[in-house]
PDB file of C-alpha atoms in Angstrom:
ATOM      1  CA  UNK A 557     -77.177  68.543  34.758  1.00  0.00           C
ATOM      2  CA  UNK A 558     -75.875  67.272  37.907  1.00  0.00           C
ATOM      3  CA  UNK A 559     -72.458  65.763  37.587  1.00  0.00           C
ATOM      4  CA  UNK A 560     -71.501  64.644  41.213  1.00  0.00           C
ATOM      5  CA  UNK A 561     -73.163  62.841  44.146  1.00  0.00           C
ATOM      6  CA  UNK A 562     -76.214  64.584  45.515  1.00  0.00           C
ATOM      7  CA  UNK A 563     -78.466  64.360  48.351  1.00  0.00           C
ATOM      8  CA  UNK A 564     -81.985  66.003  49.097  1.00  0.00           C
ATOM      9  CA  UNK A 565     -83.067  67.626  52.229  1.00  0.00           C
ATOM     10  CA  UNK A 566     -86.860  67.299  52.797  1.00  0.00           C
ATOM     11  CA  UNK A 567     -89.756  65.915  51.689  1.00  0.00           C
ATOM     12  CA  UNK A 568     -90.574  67.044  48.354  1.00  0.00           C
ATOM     13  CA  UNK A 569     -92.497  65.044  45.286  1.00  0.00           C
ATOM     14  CA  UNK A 570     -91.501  67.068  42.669  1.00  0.00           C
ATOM     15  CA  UNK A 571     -88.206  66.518  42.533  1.00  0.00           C
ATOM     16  CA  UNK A 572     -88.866  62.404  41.672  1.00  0.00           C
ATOM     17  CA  UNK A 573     -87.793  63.394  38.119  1.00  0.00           C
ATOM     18  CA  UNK A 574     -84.623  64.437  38.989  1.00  0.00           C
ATOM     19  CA  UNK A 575     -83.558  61.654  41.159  1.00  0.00           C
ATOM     20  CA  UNK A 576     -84.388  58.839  38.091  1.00  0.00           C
ATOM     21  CA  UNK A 577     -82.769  60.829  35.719  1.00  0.00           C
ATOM     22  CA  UNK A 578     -79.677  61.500  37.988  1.00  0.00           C
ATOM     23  CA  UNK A 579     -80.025  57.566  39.791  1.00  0.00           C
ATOM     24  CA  UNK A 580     -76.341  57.026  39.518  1.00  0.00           C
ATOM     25  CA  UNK A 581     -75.367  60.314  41.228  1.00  0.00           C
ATOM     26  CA  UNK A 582     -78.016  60.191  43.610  1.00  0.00           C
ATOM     27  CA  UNK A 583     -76.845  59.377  47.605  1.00  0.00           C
ATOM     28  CA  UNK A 584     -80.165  59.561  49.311  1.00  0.00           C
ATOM     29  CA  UNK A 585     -82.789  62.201  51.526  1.00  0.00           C
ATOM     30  CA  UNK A 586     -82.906  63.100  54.748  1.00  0.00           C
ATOM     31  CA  UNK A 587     -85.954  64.144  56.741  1.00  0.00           C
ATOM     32  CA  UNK A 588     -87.318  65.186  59.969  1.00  0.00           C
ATOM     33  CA  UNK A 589     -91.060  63.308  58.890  1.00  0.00           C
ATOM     34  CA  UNK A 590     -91.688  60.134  60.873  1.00  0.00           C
ATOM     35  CA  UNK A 591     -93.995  59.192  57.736  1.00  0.00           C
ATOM     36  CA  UNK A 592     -92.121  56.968  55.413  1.00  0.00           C
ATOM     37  CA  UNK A 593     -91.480  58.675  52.199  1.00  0.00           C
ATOM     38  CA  UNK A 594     -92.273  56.654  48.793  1.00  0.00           C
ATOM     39  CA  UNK A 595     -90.437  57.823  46.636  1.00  0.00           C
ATOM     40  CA  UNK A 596     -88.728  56.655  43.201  1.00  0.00           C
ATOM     41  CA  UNK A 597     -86.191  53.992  44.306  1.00  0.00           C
ATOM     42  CA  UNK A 598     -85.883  55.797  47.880  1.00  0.00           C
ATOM     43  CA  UNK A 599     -82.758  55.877  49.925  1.00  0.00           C
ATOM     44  CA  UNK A 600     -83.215  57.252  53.229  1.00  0.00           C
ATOM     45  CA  UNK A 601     -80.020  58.943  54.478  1.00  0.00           C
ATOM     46  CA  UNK A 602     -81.525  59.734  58.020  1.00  0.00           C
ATOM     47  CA  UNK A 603     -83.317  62.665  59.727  1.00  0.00           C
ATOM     48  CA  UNK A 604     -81.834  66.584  59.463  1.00  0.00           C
ATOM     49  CA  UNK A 605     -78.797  66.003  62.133  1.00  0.00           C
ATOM     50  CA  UNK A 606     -75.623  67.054  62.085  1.00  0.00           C
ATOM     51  CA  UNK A 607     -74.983  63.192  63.275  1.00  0.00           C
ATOM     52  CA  UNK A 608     -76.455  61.628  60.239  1.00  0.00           C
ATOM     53  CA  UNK A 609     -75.158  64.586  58.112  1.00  0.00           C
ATOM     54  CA  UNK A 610     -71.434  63.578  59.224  1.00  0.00           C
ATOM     55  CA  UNK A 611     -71.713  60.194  58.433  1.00  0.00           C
ATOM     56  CA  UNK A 612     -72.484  60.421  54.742  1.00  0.00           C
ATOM     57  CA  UNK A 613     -70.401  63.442  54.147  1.00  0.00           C
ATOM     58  CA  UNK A 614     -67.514  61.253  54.985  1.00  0.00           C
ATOM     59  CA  UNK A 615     -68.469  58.391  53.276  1.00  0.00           C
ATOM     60  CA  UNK A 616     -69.587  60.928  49.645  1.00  0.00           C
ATOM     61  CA  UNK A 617     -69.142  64.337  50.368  1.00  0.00           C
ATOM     62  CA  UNK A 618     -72.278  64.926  48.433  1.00  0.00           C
ATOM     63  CA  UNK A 619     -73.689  68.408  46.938  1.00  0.00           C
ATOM     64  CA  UNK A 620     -76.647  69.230  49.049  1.00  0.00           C
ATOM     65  CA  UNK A 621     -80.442  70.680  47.748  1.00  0.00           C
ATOM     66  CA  UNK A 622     -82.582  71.795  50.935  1.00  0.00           C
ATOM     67  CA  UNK A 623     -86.017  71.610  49.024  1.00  0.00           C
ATOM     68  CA  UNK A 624     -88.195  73.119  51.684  1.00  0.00           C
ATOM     69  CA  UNK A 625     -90.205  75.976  51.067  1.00  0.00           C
ATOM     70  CA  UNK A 626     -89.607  77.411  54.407  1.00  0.00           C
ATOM     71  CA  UNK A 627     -87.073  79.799  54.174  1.00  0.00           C
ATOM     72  CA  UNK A 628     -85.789  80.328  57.596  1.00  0.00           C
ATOM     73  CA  UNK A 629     -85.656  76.389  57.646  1.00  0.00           C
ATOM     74  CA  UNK A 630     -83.340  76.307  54.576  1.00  0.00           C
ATOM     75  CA  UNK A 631     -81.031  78.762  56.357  1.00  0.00           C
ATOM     76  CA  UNK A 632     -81.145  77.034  60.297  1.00  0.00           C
ATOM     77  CA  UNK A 633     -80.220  73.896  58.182  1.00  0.00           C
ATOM     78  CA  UNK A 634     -77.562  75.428  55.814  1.00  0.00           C
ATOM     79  CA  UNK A 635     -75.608  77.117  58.541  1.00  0.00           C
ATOM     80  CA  UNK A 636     -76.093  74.406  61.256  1.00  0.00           C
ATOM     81  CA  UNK A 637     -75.514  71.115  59.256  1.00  0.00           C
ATOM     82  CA  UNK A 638     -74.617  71.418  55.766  1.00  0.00           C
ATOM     83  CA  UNK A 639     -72.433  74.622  55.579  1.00  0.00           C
ATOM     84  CA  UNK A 640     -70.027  74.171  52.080  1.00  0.00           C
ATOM     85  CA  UNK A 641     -71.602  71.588  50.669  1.00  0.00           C
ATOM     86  CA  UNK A 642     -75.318  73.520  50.270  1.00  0.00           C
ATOM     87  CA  UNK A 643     -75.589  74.154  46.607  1.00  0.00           C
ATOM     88  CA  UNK A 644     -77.221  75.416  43.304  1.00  0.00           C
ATOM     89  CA  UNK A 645     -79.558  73.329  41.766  1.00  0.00           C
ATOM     90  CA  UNK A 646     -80.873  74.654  38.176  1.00  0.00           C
ATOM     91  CA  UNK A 647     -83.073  72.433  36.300  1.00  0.00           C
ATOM     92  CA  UNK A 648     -82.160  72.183  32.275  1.00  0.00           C
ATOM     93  CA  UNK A 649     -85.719  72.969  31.123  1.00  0.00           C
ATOM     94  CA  UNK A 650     -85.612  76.279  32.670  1.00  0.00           C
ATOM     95  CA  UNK A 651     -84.013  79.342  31.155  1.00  0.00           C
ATOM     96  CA  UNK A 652     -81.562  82.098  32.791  1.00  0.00           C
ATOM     97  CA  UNK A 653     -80.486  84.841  30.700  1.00  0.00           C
ATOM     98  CA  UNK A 654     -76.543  84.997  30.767  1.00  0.00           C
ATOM     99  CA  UNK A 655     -76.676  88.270  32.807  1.00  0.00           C
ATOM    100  CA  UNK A 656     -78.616  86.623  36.040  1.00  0.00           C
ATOM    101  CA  UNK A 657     -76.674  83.082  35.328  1.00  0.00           C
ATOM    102  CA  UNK A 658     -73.648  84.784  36.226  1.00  0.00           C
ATOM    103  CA  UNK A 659     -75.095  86.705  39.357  1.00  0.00           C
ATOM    104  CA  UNK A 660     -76.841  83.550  40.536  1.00  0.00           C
ATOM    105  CA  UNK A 661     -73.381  81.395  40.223  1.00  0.00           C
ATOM    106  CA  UNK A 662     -71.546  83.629  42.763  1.00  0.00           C
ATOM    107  CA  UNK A 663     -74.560  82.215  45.491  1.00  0.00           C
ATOM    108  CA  UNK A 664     -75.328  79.321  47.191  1.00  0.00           C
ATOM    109  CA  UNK A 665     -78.246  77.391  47.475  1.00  0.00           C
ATOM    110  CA  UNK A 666     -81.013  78.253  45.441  1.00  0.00           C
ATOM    111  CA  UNK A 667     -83.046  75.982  43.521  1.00  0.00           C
ATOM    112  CA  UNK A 668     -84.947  76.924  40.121  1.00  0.00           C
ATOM    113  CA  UNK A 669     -86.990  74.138  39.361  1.00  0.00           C
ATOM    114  CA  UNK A 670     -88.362  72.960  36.059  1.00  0.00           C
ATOM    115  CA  UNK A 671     -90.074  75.804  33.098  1.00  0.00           C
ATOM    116  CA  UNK A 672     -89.015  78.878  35.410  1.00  0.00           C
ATOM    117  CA  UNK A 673     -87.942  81.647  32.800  1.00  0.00           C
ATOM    118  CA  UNK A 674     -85.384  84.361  34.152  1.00  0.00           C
ATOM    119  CA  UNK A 675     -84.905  87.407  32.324  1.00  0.00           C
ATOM    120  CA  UNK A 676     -81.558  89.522  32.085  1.00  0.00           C
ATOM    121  CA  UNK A 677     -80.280  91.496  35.245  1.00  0.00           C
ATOM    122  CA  UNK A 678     -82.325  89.434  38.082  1.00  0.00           C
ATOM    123  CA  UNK A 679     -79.979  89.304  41.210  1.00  0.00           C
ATOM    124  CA  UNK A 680     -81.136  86.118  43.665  1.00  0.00           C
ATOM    125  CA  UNK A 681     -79.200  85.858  46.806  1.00  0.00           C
ATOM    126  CA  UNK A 682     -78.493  82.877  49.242  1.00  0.00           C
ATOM    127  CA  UNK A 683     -80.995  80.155  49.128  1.00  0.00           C
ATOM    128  CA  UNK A 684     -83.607  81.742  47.530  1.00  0.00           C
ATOM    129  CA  UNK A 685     -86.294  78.517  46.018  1.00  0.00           C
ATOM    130  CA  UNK A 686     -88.186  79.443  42.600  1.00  0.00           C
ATOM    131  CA  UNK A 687     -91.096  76.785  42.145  1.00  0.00           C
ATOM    132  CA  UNK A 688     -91.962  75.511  39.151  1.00  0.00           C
ATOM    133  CA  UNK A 689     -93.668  77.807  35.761  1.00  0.00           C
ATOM    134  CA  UNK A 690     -92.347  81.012  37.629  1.00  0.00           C
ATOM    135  CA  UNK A 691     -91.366  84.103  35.760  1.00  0.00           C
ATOM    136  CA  UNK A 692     -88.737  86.979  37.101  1.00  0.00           C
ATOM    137  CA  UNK A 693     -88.360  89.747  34.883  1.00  0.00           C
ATOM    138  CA  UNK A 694     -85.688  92.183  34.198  1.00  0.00           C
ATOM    139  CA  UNK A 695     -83.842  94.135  36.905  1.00  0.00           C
ATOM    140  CA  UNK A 696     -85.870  92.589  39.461  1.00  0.00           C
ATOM    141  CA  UNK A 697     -84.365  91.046  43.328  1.00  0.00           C
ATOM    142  CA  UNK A 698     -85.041  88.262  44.917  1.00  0.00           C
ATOM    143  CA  UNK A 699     -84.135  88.046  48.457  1.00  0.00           C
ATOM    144  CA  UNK A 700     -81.962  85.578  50.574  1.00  0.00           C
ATOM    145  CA  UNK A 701     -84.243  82.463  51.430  1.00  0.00           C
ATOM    146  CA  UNK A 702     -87.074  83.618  49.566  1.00  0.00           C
ATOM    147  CA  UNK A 703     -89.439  81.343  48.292  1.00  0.00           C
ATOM    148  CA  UNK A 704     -91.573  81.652  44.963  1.00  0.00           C
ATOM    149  CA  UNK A 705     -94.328  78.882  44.839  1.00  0.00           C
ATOM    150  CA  UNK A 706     -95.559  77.638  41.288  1.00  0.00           C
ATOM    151  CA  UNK A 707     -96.421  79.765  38.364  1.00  0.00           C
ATOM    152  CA  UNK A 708     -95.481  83.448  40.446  1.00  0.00           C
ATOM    153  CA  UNK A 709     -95.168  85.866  37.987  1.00  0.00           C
ATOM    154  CA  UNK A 710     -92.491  88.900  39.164  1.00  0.00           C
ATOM    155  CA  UNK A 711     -92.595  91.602  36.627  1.00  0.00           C
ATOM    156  CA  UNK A 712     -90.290  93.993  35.767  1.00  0.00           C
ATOM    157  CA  UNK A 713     -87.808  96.115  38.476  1.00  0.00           C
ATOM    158  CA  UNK A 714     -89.891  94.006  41.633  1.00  0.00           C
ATOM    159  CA  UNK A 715     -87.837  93.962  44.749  1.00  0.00           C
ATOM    160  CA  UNK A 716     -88.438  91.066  47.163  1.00  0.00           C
ATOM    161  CA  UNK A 717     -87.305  90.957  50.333  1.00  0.00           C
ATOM    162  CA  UNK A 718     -85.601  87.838  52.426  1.00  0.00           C
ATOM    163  CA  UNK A 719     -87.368  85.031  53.945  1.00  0.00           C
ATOM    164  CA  UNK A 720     -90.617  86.258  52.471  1.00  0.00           C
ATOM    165  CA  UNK A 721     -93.225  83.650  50.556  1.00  0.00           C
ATOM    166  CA  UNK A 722     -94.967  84.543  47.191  1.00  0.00           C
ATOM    167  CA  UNK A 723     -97.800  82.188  46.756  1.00  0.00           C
ATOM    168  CA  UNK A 724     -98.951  80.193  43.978  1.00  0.00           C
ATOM    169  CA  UNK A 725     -99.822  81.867  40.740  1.00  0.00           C
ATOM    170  CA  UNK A 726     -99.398  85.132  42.135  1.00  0.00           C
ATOM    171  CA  UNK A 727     -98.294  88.386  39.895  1.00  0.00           C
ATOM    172  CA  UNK A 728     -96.139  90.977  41.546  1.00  0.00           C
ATOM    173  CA  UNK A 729     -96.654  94.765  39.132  1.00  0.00           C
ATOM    174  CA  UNK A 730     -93.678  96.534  38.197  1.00  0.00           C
ATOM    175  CA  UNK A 731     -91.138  98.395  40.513  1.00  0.00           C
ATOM    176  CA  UNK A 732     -93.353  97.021  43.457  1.00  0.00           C
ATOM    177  CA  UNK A 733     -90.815  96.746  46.817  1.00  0.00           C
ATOM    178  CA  UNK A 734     -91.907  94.013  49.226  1.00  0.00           C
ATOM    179  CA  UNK A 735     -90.700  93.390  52.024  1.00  0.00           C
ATOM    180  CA  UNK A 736     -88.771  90.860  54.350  1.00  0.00           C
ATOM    181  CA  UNK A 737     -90.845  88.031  56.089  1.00  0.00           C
ATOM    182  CA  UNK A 738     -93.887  89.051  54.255  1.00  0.00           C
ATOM    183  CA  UNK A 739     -95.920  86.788  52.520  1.00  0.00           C
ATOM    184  CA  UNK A 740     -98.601  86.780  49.558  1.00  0.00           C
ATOM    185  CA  UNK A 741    -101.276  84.443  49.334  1.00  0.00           C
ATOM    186  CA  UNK A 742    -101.998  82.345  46.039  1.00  0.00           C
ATOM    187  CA  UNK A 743    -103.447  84.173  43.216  1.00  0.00           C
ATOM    188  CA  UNK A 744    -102.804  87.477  44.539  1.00  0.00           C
ATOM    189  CA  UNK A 745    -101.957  90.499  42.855  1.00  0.00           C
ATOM    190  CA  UNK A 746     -99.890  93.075  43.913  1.00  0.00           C
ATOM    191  CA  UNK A 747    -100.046  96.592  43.146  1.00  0.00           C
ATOM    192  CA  UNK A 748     -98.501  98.830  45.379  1.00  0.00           C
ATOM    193  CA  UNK A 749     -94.983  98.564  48.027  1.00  0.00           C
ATOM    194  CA  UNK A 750     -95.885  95.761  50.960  1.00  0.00           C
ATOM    195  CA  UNK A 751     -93.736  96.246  54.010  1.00  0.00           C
ATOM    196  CA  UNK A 752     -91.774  93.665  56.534  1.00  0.00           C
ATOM    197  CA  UNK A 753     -94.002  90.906  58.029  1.00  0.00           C
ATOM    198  CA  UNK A 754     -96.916  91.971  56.091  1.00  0.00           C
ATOM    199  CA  UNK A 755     -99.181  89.041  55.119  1.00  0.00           C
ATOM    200  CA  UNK A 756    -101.304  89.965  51.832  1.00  0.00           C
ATOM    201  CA  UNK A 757    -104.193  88.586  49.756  1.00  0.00           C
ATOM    202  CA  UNK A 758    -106.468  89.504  47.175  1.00  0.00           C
ATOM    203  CA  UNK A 759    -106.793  91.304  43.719  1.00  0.00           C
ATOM    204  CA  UNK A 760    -105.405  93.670  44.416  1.00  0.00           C
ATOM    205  CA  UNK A 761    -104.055  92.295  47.385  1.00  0.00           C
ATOM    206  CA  UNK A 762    -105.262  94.001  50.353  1.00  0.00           C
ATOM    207  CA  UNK A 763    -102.973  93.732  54.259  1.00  0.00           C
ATOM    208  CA  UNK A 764    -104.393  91.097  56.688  1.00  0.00           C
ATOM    209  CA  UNK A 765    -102.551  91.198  59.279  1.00  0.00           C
ATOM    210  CA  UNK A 766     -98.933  91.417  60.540  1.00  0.00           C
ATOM    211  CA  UNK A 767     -96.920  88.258  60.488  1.00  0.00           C
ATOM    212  CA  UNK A 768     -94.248  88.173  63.304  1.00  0.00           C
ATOM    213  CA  UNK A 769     -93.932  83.975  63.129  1.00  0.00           C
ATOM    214  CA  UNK A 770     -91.749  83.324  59.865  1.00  0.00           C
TER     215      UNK A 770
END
């Protein structure tokens, strides 16, 4: 799967796997935590600098994966540090239909981790991260820096918009629209439109309160 030197941004246990498998390719992480990370034969690279960045770029010029589920993080860190070399990262035990495949090659940065089906005519933008066991069905969007935690189900025709968080085993109806910097809490289902900054939970989920802090 990954073919070239590689580096991960953030802290993030799931993707342990992937560095065995890929040891050879594998440069190192970087994070901001002042914990020590124990990970799988770790190699810290440094914290999320443009300092630290610099210095193994030279030395590898690795392919980049910013793992954490905060969108508007991915993007500060994409555009501030790690500009060209931010990149796709597509697990081999999930499947893409051709149609979305070729969409999803024309972006930059998103991550579809391991068992995540994708159905034909899905468009996902810039950055977008789609956890583990999630489903996107056909025609649907999925916003720049969006984030889909483990086992969301997005059913046919959904539009979601940027930055906004769809929590764990959540189910989005069809032709819902949702709505940027909005975010649905785990297990929630969603059966009508949700609108920017709108933080939902429930079945069906129900409005809680603006969210103006994404």
């Amino acid at each position: 799967m990954i073919k070239k030197k590689f580096c991960l941004v953030g802290v993030e246990f799931d993707f342990e796997d992937l560095i065995s498998d890929h040891y050879d390719n594998y440069v190192g992480f970087f994070t901001s935590k002042k914990n020590k990370f124990y990970s799988y034969k770790r190699k810290k690279l440094g914290k999320e600098n443009f300092k630290d960045w610099e210095r193994v770029k030279k030395k590898f010029n690795p392919d980049v994966f910013i793992t954490i589920d905060n969108g508007r993080e991915r993007e500060v860190l994409y555009k501030k540090i790690y500009k060209k070399n931010y990149s796709n990262l597509i697990f081999d035990s999930s499947y893409v239909s051709h149609s979305s495949k070729k969409f999803l090659l024309r972006k930059r940065g998103i991550i579809v981790q391991k068992f995540v089906k994708i159905m034909p005519n899905v468009k996902i933008y810039d950055g977008a991260k789609i956890n583990v066991n999630c489903q996107i069905h056909h025609g649907s969007i999925i916003g720049k820096f969006a984030t889909l935690a483990p086992a969301s189900v997005i059913l046919g025709n959904v539009k979601i918009g940027n930055y906004t968080y769809i929590g764990a085993n959540s189910t989005i109806l069809p032709n819902i629209k949702i709505g940027k910097h909005s975010i649905v809490g785990a297990g929630s289902v969603v059966t009508k439109n949700i609108g920017d900054y709108e933080v939902v939970a429930g079945s069906p989920a129900k409005l809680l309160k603006k969210n103006k802090l994404i």
